[in-house]
Short mmCIF file of C-alpha atoms in Angstrom, two decimals:
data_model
loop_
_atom_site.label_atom_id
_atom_site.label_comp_id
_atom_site.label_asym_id
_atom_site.label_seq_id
_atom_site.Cartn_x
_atom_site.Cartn_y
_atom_site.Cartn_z
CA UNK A 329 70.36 -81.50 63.76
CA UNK A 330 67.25 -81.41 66.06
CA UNK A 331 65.70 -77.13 66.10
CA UNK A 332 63.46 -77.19 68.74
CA UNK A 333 62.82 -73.77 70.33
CA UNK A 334 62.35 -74.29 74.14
CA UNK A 335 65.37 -76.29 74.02
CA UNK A 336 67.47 -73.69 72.15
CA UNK A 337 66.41 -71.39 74.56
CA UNK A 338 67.63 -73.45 77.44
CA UNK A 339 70.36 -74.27 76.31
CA UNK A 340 71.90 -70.62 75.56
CA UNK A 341 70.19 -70.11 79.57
CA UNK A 342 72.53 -72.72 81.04
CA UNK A 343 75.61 -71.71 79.02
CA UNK A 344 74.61 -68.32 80.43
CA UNK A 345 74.59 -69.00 84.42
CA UNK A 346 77.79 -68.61 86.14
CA UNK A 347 77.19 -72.09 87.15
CA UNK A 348 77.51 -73.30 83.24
CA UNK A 349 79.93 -70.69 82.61
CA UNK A 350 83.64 -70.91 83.41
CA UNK A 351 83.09 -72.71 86.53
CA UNK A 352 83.20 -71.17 90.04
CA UNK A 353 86.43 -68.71 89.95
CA UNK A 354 85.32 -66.55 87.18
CA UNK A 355 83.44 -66.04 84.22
CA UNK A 356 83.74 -66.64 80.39
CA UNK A 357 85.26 -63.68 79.67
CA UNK A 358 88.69 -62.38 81.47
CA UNK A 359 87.84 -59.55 83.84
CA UNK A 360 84.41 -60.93 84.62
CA UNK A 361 83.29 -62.60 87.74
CA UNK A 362 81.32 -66.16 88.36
CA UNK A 363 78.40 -63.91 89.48
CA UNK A 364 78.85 -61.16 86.42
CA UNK A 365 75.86 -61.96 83.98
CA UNK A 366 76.61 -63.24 80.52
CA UNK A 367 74.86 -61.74 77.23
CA UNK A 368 75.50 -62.60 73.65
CA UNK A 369 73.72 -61.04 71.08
CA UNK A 370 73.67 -62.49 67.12
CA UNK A 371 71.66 -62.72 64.48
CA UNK A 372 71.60 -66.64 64.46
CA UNK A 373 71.44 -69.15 67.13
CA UNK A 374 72.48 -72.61 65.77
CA UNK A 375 72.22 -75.76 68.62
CA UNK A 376 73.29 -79.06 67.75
CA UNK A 377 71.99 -81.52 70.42
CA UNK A 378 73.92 -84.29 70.12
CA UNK A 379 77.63 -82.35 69.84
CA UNK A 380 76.39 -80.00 72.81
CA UNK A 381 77.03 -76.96 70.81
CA UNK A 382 76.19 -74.09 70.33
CA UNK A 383 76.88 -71.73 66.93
CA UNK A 384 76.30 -68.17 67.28
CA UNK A 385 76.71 -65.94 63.98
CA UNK A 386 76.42 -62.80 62.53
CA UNK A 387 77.84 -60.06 64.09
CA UNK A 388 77.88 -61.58 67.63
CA UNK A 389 78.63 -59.43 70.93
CA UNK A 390 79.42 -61.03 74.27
CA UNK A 391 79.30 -59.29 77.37
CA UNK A 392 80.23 -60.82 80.53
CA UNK A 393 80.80 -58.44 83.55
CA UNK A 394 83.43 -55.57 82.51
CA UNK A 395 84.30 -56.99 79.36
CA UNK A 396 83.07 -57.35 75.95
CA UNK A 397 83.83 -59.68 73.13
CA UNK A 398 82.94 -58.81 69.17
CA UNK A 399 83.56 -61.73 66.67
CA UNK A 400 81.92 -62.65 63.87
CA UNK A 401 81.45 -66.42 64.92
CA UNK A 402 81.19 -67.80 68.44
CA UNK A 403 81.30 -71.79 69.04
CA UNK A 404 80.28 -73.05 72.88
CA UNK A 405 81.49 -76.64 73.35
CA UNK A 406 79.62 -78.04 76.65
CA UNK A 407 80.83 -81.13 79.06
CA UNK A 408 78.52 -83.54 79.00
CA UNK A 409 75.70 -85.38 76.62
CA UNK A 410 72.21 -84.37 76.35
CA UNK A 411 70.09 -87.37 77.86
CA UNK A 412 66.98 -86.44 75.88
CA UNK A 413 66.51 -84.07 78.94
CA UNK A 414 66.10 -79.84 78.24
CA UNK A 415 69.49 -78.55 78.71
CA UNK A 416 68.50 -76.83 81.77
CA UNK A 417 68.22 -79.68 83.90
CA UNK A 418 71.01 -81.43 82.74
CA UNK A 419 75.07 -81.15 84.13
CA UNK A 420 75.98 -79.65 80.60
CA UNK A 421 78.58 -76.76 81.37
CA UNK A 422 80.72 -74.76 78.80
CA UNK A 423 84.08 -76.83 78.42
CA UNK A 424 86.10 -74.98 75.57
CA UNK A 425 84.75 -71.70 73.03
CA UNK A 426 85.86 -71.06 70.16
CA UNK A 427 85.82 -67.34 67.79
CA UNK A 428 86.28 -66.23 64.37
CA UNK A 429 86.95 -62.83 63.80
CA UNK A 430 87.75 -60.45 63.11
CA UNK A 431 87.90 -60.83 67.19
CA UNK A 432 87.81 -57.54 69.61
CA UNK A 433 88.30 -58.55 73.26
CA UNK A 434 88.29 -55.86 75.88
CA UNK A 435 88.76 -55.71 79.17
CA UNK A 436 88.92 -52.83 82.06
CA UNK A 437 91.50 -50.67 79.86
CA UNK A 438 92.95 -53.62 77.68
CA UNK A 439 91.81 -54.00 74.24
CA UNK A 440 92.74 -57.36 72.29
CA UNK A 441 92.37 -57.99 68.57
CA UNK A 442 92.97 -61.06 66.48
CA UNK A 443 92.19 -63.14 63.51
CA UNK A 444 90.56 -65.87 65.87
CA UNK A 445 90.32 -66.64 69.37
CA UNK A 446 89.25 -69.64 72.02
CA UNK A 447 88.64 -70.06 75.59
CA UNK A 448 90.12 -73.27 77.57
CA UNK A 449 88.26 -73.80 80.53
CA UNK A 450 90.66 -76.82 81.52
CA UNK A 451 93.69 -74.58 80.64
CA UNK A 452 91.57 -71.69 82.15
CA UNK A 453 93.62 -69.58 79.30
CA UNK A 454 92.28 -67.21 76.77
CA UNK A 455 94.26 -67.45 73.10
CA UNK A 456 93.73 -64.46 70.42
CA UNK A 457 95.51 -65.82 66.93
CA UNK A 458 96.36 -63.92 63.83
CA UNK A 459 97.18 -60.32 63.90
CA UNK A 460 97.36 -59.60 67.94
CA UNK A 461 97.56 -56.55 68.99
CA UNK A 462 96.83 -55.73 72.61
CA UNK A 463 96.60 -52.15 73.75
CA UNK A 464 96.40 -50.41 76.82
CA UNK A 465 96.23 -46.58 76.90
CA UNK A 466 98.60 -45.27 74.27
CA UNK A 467 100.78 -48.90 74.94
CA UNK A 468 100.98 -51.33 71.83
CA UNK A 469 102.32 -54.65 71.73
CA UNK A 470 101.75 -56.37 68.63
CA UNK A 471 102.83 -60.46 67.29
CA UNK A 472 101.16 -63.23 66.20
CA UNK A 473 99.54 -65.00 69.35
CA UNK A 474 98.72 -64.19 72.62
CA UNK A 475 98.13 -66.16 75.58
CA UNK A 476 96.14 -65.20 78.46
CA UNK A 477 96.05 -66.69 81.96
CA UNK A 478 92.53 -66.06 83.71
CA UNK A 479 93.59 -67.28 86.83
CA UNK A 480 97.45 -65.50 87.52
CA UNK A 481 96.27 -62.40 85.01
CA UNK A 482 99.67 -63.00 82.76
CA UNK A 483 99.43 -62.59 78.90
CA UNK A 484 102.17 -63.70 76.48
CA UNK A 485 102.74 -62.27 73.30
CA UNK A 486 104.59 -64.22 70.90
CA UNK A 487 106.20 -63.31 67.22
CA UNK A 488 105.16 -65.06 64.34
CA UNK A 489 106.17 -64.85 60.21
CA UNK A 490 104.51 -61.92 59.77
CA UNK A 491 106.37 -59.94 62.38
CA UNK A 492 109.57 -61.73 61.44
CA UNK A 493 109.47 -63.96 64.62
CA UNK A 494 109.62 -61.03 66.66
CA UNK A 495 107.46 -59.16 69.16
CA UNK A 496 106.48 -55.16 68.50
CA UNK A 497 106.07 -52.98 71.59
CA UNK A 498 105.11 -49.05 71.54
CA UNK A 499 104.79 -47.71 75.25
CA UNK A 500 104.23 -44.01 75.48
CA UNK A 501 104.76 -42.22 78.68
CA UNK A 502 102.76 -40.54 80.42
CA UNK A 503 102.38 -37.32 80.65
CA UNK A 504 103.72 -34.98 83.57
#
């Protein structure tokens, strides 16, 4: 692993620009736009060079348009290889993300938690593993994975062992 600090720098840039981000229909994060800025604060900063990756740790907050993500880990996966080139003015663009948690994912009036999370830009899906529970208001569903389409705004929640294969829903009304 190769540290160099006007690379690193670069290289959390491009992943930053809508252009690097989730490609031109939206951003990383559901909610958020290709033109919403992308922020992610951590206390550490790892990039590996030759994997085109990118390890942020330590209490690390992403903010992309309306929506916010809180994990404790946060892996970037970019397309392409370096060339020796800064990552700037290379074609490197983020291609999968991974998070460890405990993940918090919210979005407009949605809030998602799970054990562990990714983002498929090729599936254009966000997944939140372990624990899910997505609220909304006083509404509660609870299981053991979600699935989240970017593009048609669907989310799945599936059972697991915990919840004895089954799906938990809570929906309060509201009030007159």
């Amino acid at each position: 692993m190769r540290r160099h600090p006007f690379v690193l720098l670069l290289a959390a840039l491009v992943a930053a620009t809508p252009a690097g981000a989730a490609g031109r229909s939206g951003g990383i994060l559901p909610g958020a736009s290709a033109k919403d800025p992308l922020n992610i604060d951590a206390g550490k900063l790892d990039y590996f060079e030759k994997e085109q990756k990118l390890i942020y740790s330590g209490s690390v907050i992403v903010t992309n348009g309306p929506s916010t993500l809180k994990a404790s880990r946060l892996i970037i996966f970019l397309e392409g290889k370096g060339s020796g080139q800064p990552a700037a003015t290379s074609n490197d663009r983020v291609k999968h993300i991974d998070v460890e948690g405990p993940v918090t994912l919210v979005s407009k009036d949605q809030i998602g938690t799970g054990d562990r999370g990714s983002y498929d830009k090729a599936e254009n899906k966000v997944y939140l593993v372990g624990n899910v529970t997505l609220t909304q208001a006083e509404n509660i569903v609870k299981g053991d994975k979600l699935v989240y389409d970017v593009a048609t705004g669907m989310a799945t929640v599936q059972g697991g062992a915990a919840q004895g294969g089954r799906v938990r829903s809570t929906f309060t009304p509201k009030n007159q």
